[in-house]
Amino acid sequence: MAFDVSAVVGPQGWVTSEELLIRVSPRTVGSWVAAGKLVRLRPGVLALPSAAQQWRTRLAAALEGREAVASHGTALALWGLAAHPSGPVHVSVGTSMSARGSAGMVVHRAPAIWAERRRVDGLAVTSVERSVVDSWPRPAGLDRTAVRAAAITAVRDRHCSPRDLLTELARRPRLGDRTELSRLATLLADGCRSELEIWGCLQVLRAPGMPPFVQQRRVTVAGRTFVLDAGYDDVLLAVEMDGAAWHGSRTQREADIARDALLATIGWQTLRFGYARMTRSPDACRREILAARQARLRLFAADRVR
């Protein structure tokens, strides 16, 4: 009797040997493996060749029947914070368990890994903050820029807080390059929500000679609340840093104009700096902010005299 391999394996594209042997004989399984119709993902787990190329399939197979969680770059991908890199999936197990992996799977040993598990799409995974910290010193196929972006997105989209990142980091005193990650988490705690805002904060707003400002300043007008990238309360001056990807669209530009006009009705002036200008000409940006602030100081002083 001829069997359809795909139908026997099922819609997931992978199956345990135990389940498969209920459906077909050991001889049939052996012939399918020999013919390349099935591949072994790990001892006791087989998959269709097409499914074995998909990282989610390899991950589900790696987690099957064991106290293991997706971790490192694989966890970031499962959380939707990074693209999964080519190569093996990464999972973590407890310190008392074997770290034996396979060609398509890397196994890490870590304390308290199972007790702290989360779930995404039914799969066990490390917390977002642990996923970021685990990936930081050895990105496992991701470059450092991708891990930074994952951390920023995680905080911006409220998957975790800067405090969560700092707490997880405190548990890892020997983490490689921990100073850089601590600095990033601190900037996120201050209110930065993009690489442009981090650059602008460090190179422009906090540069020597620049006046103090309120980061992520909330302003309510006409029943609507806006969050300014930076606000100089003494002169009602707002500074906005516009990323090319978001603020480059016509719809968003029109929304920015309407927002600035509404803020102007209660006295706020808005300065906007695009990505190219902020990163290429920080000196000019600082001079413009200082000039606008001085002009506003004179204006406010004149109003008080009247």
mmCIF file of C-alpha atoms in Angstrom:
data_model
loop_
_atom_site.group_PDB
_atom_site.id
_atom_site.type_symbol
_atom_site.label_atom_id
_atom_site.label_comp_id
_atom_site.label_asym_id
_atom_site.label_seq_id
_atom_site.Cartn_x
_atom_site.Cartn_y
_atom_site.Cartn_z
ATOM 1 C CA MET A 1 0.000 0.000 0.000
ATOM 2 C CA ALA A 2 1.406 3.384 -1.052
ATOM 3 C CA PHE A 3 1.247 6.269 1.412
ATOM 4 C CA ASP A 4 1.258 10.007 0.807
ATOM 5 C CA VAL A 5 4.142 11.166 3.006
ATOM 6 C CA SER A 6 2.735 14.659 3.494
ATOM 7 C CA ALA A 7 -0.678 13.340 4.503
ATOM 8 C CA VAL A 8 0.858 10.902 6.979
ATOM 9 C CA VAL A 9 3.091 13.542 8.561
ATOM 10 C CA GLY A 10 0.256 16.033 8.881
ATOM 11 C CA PRO A 11 -0.241 19.790 8.366
ATOM 12 C CA GLN A 12 2.542 20.861 10.748
ATOM 13 C CA GLY A 13 5.139 19.346 8.435
ATOM 14 C CA TRP A 14 6.844 17.480 11.271
ATOM 15 C CA VAL A 15 5.990 14.594 13.563
ATOM 16 C CA THR A 16 7.506 12.572 16.383
ATOM 17 C CA SER A 17 8.753 9.092 15.595
ATOM 18 C CA GLU A 18 6.321 7.715 18.145
ATOM 19 C CA GLU A 19 3.329 9.271 16.371
ATOM 20 C CA LEU A 20 4.610 8.282 12.936
ATOM 21 C CA LEU A 21 5.079 4.635 13.882
ATOM 22 C CA ILE A 22 1.411 4.448 14.851
ATOM 23 C CA ARG A 23 0.548 5.248 11.249
ATOM 24 C CA VAL A 24 3.194 3.377 9.248
ATOM 25 C CA SER A 25 5.745 0.639 9.798
ATOM 26 C CA PRO A 26 9.368 1.181 10.865
ATOM 27 C CA ARG A 27 10.435 -0.117 7.462
ATOM 28 C CA THR A 28 8.377 2.552 5.688
ATOM 29 C CA VAL A 29 9.840 5.271 7.883
ATOM 30 C CA GLY A 30 13.348 4.011 7.155
ATOM 31 C CA SER A 31 12.721 4.015 3.416
ATOM 32 C CA TRP A 32 11.353 7.565 3.513
ATOM 33 C CA VAL A 33 14.391 8.816 5.401
ATOM 34 C CA ALA A 34 16.740 6.983 3.017
ATOM 35 C CA ALA A 35 14.959 8.480 0.015
ATOM 36 C CA GLY A 36 15.112 12.000 1.454
ATOM 37 C CA LYS A 37 11.337 12.247 1.826
ATOM 38 C CA LEU A 38 11.817 12.829 5.558
ATOM 39 C CA VAL A 39 14.709 14.380 7.495
ATOM 40 C CA ARG A 40 15.575 13.994 11.171
ATOM 41 C CA LEU A 41 15.447 17.310 12.982
ATOM 42 C CA ARG A 42 16.590 15.709 16.234
ATOM 43 C CA PRO A 43 16.380 12.232 17.748
ATOM 44 C CA GLY A 44 12.736 11.200 17.701
ATOM 45 C CA VAL A 45 11.487 14.041 15.486
ATOM 46 C CA LEU A 46 11.168 13.971 11.669
ATOM 47 C CA ALA A 47 9.976 16.520 9.131
ATOM 48 C CA LEU A 48 9.270 17.011 5.470
ATOM 49 C CA PRO A 49 12.305 18.574 3.716
ATOM 50 C CA SER A 50 10.347 21.724 2.821
ATOM 51 C CA ALA A 51 9.149 22.188 6.407
ATOM 52 C CA ALA A 52 12.628 21.553 7.802
ATOM 53 C CA GLN A 53 13.830 24.726 6.042
ATOM 54 C CA GLN A 54 11.470 26.878 8.102
ATOM 55 C CA TRP A 55 12.862 28.117 11.412
ATOM 56 C CA ARG A 56 9.488 27.912 13.149
ATOM 57 C CA THR A 57 9.244 24.240 12.248
ATOM 58 C CA ARG A 58 12.750 23.570 13.553
ATOM 59 C CA LEU A 59 11.916 25.495 16.716
ATOM 60 C CA ALA A 60 8.677 23.612 17.379
ATOM 61 C CA ALA A 61 10.547 20.333 16.871
ATOM 62 C CA ALA A 62 13.368 21.476 19.155
ATOM 63 C CA LEU A 63 10.906 22.268 21.960
ATOM 64 C CA GLU A 64 8.773 19.159 21.588
ATOM 65 C CA GLY A 65 8.615 17.022 24.716
ATOM 66 C CA ARG A 66 11.256 18.860 26.723
ATOM 67 C CA GLU A 67 11.561 21.711 29.220
ATOM 68 C CA ALA A 68 13.153 24.107 26.769
ATOM 69 C CA VAL A 69 12.395 27.613 25.551
ATOM 70 C CA ALA A 70 13.199 29.632 22.456
ATOM 71 C CA SER A 71 16.025 32.015 23.309
ATOM 72 C CA HIS A 72 18.567 34.498 21.942
ATOM 73 C CA GLY A 73 17.956 35.578 18.321
ATOM 74 C CA THR A 74 15.265 32.948 17.850
ATOM 75 C CA ALA A 75 13.316 34.400 20.778
ATOM 76 C CA LEU A 76 13.595 37.920 19.333
ATOM 77 C CA ALA A 77 12.234 36.597 16.032
ATOM 78 C CA LEU A 78 9.372 34.798 17.785
ATOM 79 C CA TRP A 79 8.474 38.016 19.608
ATOM 80 C CA GLY A 80 8.446 39.776 16.219
ATOM 81 C CA LEU A 81 11.343 42.065 17.146
ATOM 82 C CA ALA A 82 13.901 40.835 14.576
ATOM 83 C CA ALA A 83 14.091 38.724 11.453
ATOM 84 C CA HIS A 84 15.303 35.225 12.186
ATOM 85 C CA PRO A 85 18.891 34.861 10.950
ATOM 86 C CA SER A 86 19.871 32.057 8.625
ATOM 87 C CA GLY A 87 21.231 29.025 10.417
ATOM 88 C CA PRO A 88 20.145 27.062 13.466
ATOM 89 C CA VAL A 89 17.440 27.932 15.965
ATOM 90 C CA HIS A 90 18.514 28.713 19.520
ATOM 91 C CA VAL A 91 16.849 27.209 22.581
ATOM 92 C CA SER A 92 17.750 27.166 26.265
ATOM 93 C CA VAL A 93 17.355 24.453 28.894
ATOM 94 C CA GLY A 94 18.020 24.275 32.628
ATOM 95 C CA THR A 95 21.537 23.880 33.966
ATOM 96 C CA SER A 96 20.901 20.252 34.941
ATOM 97 C CA MET A 97 19.905 19.257 31.403
ATOM 98 C CA SER A 98 21.976 18.225 28.414
ATOM 99 C CA ALA A 99 23.073 20.965 26.034
ATOM 100 C CA ARG A 100 23.383 18.566 23.125
ATOM 101 C CA GLY A 101 22.089 20.152 19.935
ATOM 102 C CA SER A 102 22.047 19.269 16.249
ATOM 103 C CA ALA A 103 22.888 20.761 12.876
ATOM 104 C CA GLY A 104 19.740 22.876 12.964
ATOM 105 C CA MET A 105 19.622 23.636 16.678
ATOM 106 C CA VAL A 106 21.907 25.224 19.282
ATOM 107 C CA VAL A 107 21.128 24.470 22.932
ATOM 108 C CA HIS A 108 22.169 26.811 25.764
ATOM 109 C CA ARG A 109 22.099 26.008 29.474
ATOM 110 C CA ALA A 110 20.821 28.688 31.836
ATOM 111 C CA PRO A 111 19.359 28.888 35.357
ATOM 112 C CA ALA A 112 15.625 29.296 36.012
ATOM 113 C CA ILE A 113 14.911 29.145 32.304
ATOM 114 C CA TRP A 114 11.753 27.032 32.507
ATOM 115 C CA ALA A 115 10.199 28.774 35.491
ATOM 116 C CA GLU A 116 10.446 32.162 33.743
ATOM 117 C CA ARG A 117 9.082 31.041 30.384
ATOM 118 C CA ARG A 118 6.533 32.998 28.367
ATOM 119 C CA ARG A 119 4.441 31.775 25.437
ATOM 120 C CA VAL A 120 4.085 33.141 21.910
ATOM 121 C CA ASP A 121 1.931 31.286 19.381
ATOM 122 C CA GLY A 122 1.865 28.366 21.781
ATOM 123 C CA LEU A 123 5.665 28.077 21.933
ATOM 124 C CA ALA A 124 7.718 28.533 25.111
ATOM 125 C CA VAL A 125 10.085 31.508 24.915
ATOM 126 C CA THR A 126 12.241 33.653 27.164
ATOM 127 C CA SER A 127 10.900 37.054 28.255
ATOM 128 C CA VAL A 128 11.546 39.962 25.909
ATOM 129 C CA GLU A 129 14.097 41.533 28.259
ATOM 130 C CA ARG A 130 15.961 38.248 28.671
ATOM 131 C CA SER A 131 15.886 37.672 24.913
ATOM 132 C CA VAL A 132 17.552 41.059 24.352
ATOM 133 C CA VAL A 133 20.172 40.547 27.063
ATOM 134 C CA ASP A 134 20.958 36.997 25.906
ATOM 135 C CA SER A 135 21.444 38.208 22.336
ATOM 136 C CA TRP A 136 23.598 41.205 23.228
ATOM 137 C CA PRO A 137 27.102 39.712 23.623
ATOM 138 C CA ARG A 138 26.703 36.974 21.008
ATOM 139 C CA PRO A 139 23.940 37.927 18.587
ATOM 140 C CA ALA A 140 23.697 34.373 17.136
ATOM 141 C CA GLY A 141 23.446 35.505 13.537
ATOM 142 C CA LEU A 142 22.075 38.981 14.321
ATOM 143 C CA ASP A 143 24.351 41.993 14.203
ATOM 144 C CA ARG A 144 24.485 44.413 17.120
ATOM 145 C CA THR A 145 22.422 46.967 15.201
ATOM 146 C CA ALA A 146 19.555 44.469 14.954
ATOM 147 C CA VAL A 147 19.679 43.731 18.683
ATOM 148 C CA ARG A 148 19.697 47.469 19.509
ATOM 149 C CA ALA A 149 16.704 47.950 17.212
ATOM 150 C CA ALA A 150 14.926 45.051 18.935
ATOM 151 C CA ALA A 151 15.487 46.644 22.356
ATOM 152 C CA ILE A 152 14.227 50.036 21.180
ATOM 153 C CA THR A 153 11.148 48.525 19.516
ATOM 154 C CA ALA A 154 10.410 46.372 22.570
ATOM 155 C CA VAL A 155 10.303 49.440 24.827
ATOM 156 C CA ARG A 156 8.467 51.649 22.334
ATOM 157 C CA ASP A 157 5.773 48.981 21.775
ATOM 158 C CA ARG A 158 5.616 48.200 25.513
ATOM 159 C CA HIS A 159 6.737 44.586 25.297
ATOM 160 C CA CYS A 160 9.014 45.460 28.203
ATOM 161 C CA SER A 161 10.160 48.549 30.081
ATOM 162 C CA PRO A 162 13.634 50.071 30.384
ATOM 163 C CA ARG A 163 13.523 49.030 34.044
ATOM 164 C CA ASP A 164 12.918 45.420 32.954
ATOM 165 C CA LEU A 165 16.033 45.586 30.773
ATOM 166 C CA LEU A 166 18.117 47.095 33.563
ATOM 167 C CA THR A 167 16.847 44.521 36.083
ATOM 168 C CA GLU A 168 17.712 41.647 33.740
ATOM 169 C CA LEU A 169 21.096 43.218 33.048
ATOM 170 C CA ALA A 170 21.808 43.475 36.781
ATOM 171 C CA ARG A 171 21.428 39.711 36.995
ATOM 172 C CA ARG A 172 24.237 39.309 34.465
ATOM 173 C CA PRO A 173 27.333 41.039 35.921
ATOM 174 C CA ARG A 174 29.665 39.224 33.519
ATOM 175 C CA LEU A 175 27.762 40.007 30.337
ATOM 176 C CA GLY A 176 29.992 41.157 27.498
ATOM 177 C CA ASP A 177 29.658 44.840 26.542
ATOM 178 C CA ARG A 178 27.128 45.324 29.350
ATOM 179 C CA THR A 179 28.102 49.006 29.704
ATOM 180 C CA GLU A 180 26.826 49.773 26.212
ATOM 181 C CA LEU A 181 23.532 47.979 26.827
ATOM 182 C CA SER A 182 23.138 49.716 30.195
ATOM 183 C CA ARG A 183 23.649 53.067 28.487
ATOM 184 C CA LEU A 184 21.032 52.193 25.863
ATOM 185 C CA ALA A 185 18.520 51.123 28.528
ATOM 186 C CA THR A 186 19.150 54.353 30.464
ATOM 187 C CA LEU A 187 18.500 56.444 27.342
ATOM 188 C CA LEU A 188 15.294 54.503 26.765
ATOM 189 C CA ALA A 189 14.332 55.189 30.384
ATOM 190 C CA ASP A 190 14.938 58.897 29.712
ATOM 191 C CA GLY A 191 12.367 58.758 26.909
ATOM 192 C CA CYS A 192 14.311 58.055 23.705
ATOM 193 C CA ARG A 193 12.294 55.842 21.371
ATOM 194 C CA SER A 194 14.449 55.620 18.234
ATOM 195 C CA GLU A 195 18.093 55.687 17.150
ATOM 196 C CA LEU A 196 17.512 59.218 15.834
ATOM 197 C CA GLU A 197 16.254 60.385 19.222
ATOM 198 C CA ILE A 198 19.257 58.755 20.898
ATOM 199 C CA TRP A 199 21.612 60.504 18.473
ATOM 200 C CA GLY A 200 19.814 63.827 18.860
ATOM 201 C CA CYS A 201 19.787 63.551 22.633
ATOM 202 C CA LEU A 202 23.512 62.780 22.907
ATOM 203 C CA GLN A 203 24.913 64.879 20.066
ATOM 204 C CA VAL A 204 22.563 67.856 20.039
ATOM 205 C CA LEU A 205 20.269 68.341 23.043
ATOM 206 C CA ARG A 206 22.759 67.249 25.729
ATOM 207 C CA ALA A 207 25.866 68.682 24.085
ATOM 208 C CA PRO A 208 27.989 71.133 26.105
ATOM 209 C CA GLY A 209 26.441 74.588 26.331
ATOM 210 C CA MET A 210 22.901 73.413 25.603
ATOM 211 C CA PRO A 211 20.152 74.416 28.073
ATOM 212 C CA PRO A 212 18.164 71.847 30.088
ATOM 213 C CA PHE A 213 15.016 70.425 28.513
ATOM 214 C CA VAL A 214 12.179 68.044 29.318
ATOM 215 C CA GLN A 215 12.302 64.835 27.295
ATOM 216 C CA GLN A 216 8.998 63.290 26.182
ATOM 217 C CA ARG A 217 7.149 66.419 27.340
ATOM 218 C CA ARG A 218 3.372 65.869 27.412
ATOM 219 C CA VAL A 219 1.227 68.798 26.279
ATOM 220 C CA THR A 220 -2.578 68.822 26.203
ATOM 221 C CA VAL A 221 -4.460 71.171 23.888
ATOM 222 C CA ALA A 222 -8.087 71.086 22.731
ATOM 223 C CA GLY A 223 -8.613 67.798 24.559
ATOM 224 C CA ARG A 224 -5.720 66.078 22.776
ATOM 225 C CA THR A 225 -2.422 65.111 24.400
ATOM 226 C CA PHE A 226 0.821 65.222 22.426
ATOM 227 C CA VAL A 227 4.252 63.979 23.478
ATOM 228 C CA LEU A 228 7.087 66.269 22.396
ATOM 229 C CA ASP A 229 10.528 64.771 21.767
ATOM 230 C CA ALA A 230 11.984 67.662 23.785
ATOM 231 C CA GLY A 231 10.458 70.735 25.359
ATOM 232 C CA TYR A 232 11.966 73.943 26.739
ATOM 233 C CA ASP A 233 9.250 74.914 29.176
ATOM 234 C CA ASP A 234 10.632 78.362 30.002
ATOM 235 C CA VAL A 235 10.096 79.552 26.438
ATOM 236 C CA LEU A 236 7.479 77.051 25.156
ATOM 237 C CA LEU A 237 9.856 75.726 22.494
ATOM 238 C CA ALA A 238 9.459 72.168 21.185
ATOM 239 C CA VAL A 239 12.082 70.168 19.291
ATOM 240 C CA GLU A 240 10.924 67.257 17.136
ATOM 241 C CA MET A 241 13.259 64.725 15.501
ATOM 242 C CA ASP A 242 11.635 63.294 12.395
ATOM 243 C CA GLY A 243 12.738 59.896 11.145
ATOM 244 C CA ALA A 244 12.731 59.557 7.370
ATOM 245 C CA ALA A 245 10.670 56.348 7.330
ATOM 246 C CA TRP A 246 7.751 57.679 9.386
ATOM 247 C CA HIS A 247 7.661 61.400 8.801
ATOM 248 C CA GLY A 248 8.516 61.150 5.101
ATOM 249 C CA SER A 249 4.968 60.267 4.065
ATOM 250 C CA ARG A 250 2.626 62.993 2.869
ATOM 251 C CA THR A 251 -0.050 61.913 5.346
ATOM 252 C CA GLN A 252 2.328 62.171 8.286
ATOM 253 C CA ARG A 253 3.722 65.535 7.123
ATOM 254 C CA GLU A 254 0.192 66.905 7.002
ATOM 255 C CA ALA A 255 -0.484 65.504 10.479
ATOM 256 C CA ASP A 256 2.728 67.150 11.750
ATOM 257 C CA ILE A 257 1.676 70.520 10.305
ATOM 258 C CA ALA A 258 -1.755 70.275 11.927
ATOM 259 C CA ARG A 259 -0.217 69.283 15.260
ATOM 260 C CA ASP A 260 2.301 72.156 15.194
ATOM 261 C CA ALA A 261 -0.492 74.617 14.379
ATOM 262 C CA LEU A 262 -2.595 73.341 17.266
ATOM 263 C CA LEU A 263 0.327 73.625 19.692
ATOM 264 C CA ALA A 264 0.927 77.166 18.449
ATOM 265 C CA THR A 265 -2.543 78.170 19.647
ATOM 266 C CA ILE A 266 -1.319 77.807 23.250
ATOM 267 C CA GLY A 267 2.046 79.439 22.564
ATOM 268 C CA TRP A 268 4.342 76.553 21.617
ATOM 269 C CA GLN A 269 6.787 76.994 18.722
ATOM 270 C CA THR A 270 8.034 73.778 17.109
ATOM 271 C CA LEU A 271 11.419 73.175 15.495
ATOM 272 C CA ARG A 272 11.669 70.042 13.357
ATOM 273 C CA PHE A 273 14.884 68.330 12.314
ATOM 274 C CA GLY A 274 14.996 65.518 9.784
ATOM 275 C CA TYR A 275 17.281 62.494 10.025
ATOM 276 C CA ALA A 276 19.816 63.723 7.441
ATOM 277 C CA ARG A 277 20.207 67.182 8.955
ATOM 278 C CA MET A 278 20.333 65.977 12.546
ATOM 279 C CA THR A 279 23.026 63.386 11.852
ATOM 280 C CA ARG A 280 25.098 65.329 9.314
ATOM 281 C CA SER A 281 24.936 68.827 10.797
ATOM 282 C CA PRO A 282 24.498 68.581 14.578
ATOM 283 C CA ASP A 283 26.373 71.867 15.086
ATOM 284 C CA ALA A 284 23.903 73.734 12.868
ATOM 285 C CA CYS A 285 20.981 72.120 14.709
ATOM 286 C CA ARG A 286 22.375 73.255 18.059
ATOM 287 C CA ARG A 287 22.855 76.804 16.784
ATOM 288 C CA GLU A 288 19.279 76.930 15.488
ATOM 289 C CA ILE A 289 17.860 75.703 18.792
ATOM 290 C CA LEU A 290 19.927 78.223 20.761
ATOM 291 C CA ALA A 291 18.947 81.072 18.404
ATOM 292 C CA ALA A 292 15.254 80.196 18.621
ATOM 293 C CA ARG A 293 15.437 79.957 22.405
ATOM 294 C CA GLN A 294 17.175 83.326 22.703
ATOM 295 C CA ALA A 295 14.553 84.916 20.464
ATOM 296 C CA ARG A 296 11.802 83.390 22.601
ATOM 297 C CA LEU A 297 13.486 84.648 25.788
ATOM 298 C CA ARG A 298 13.498 88.190 24.406
ATOM 299 C CA LEU A 299 9.859 87.850 23.338
ATOM 300 C CA PHE A 300 8.791 86.598 26.759
ATOM 301 C CA ALA A 301 10.796 89.358 28.470
ATOM 302 C CA ALA A 302 9.097 92.001 26.307
ATOM 303 C CA ASP A 303 5.664 90.592 27.175
ATOM 304 C CA ARG A 304 6.461 90.844 30.876
ATOM 305 C CA VAL A 305 7.508 94.516 30.504
ATOM 306 C CA ARG A 306 4.170 95.327 28.891
#
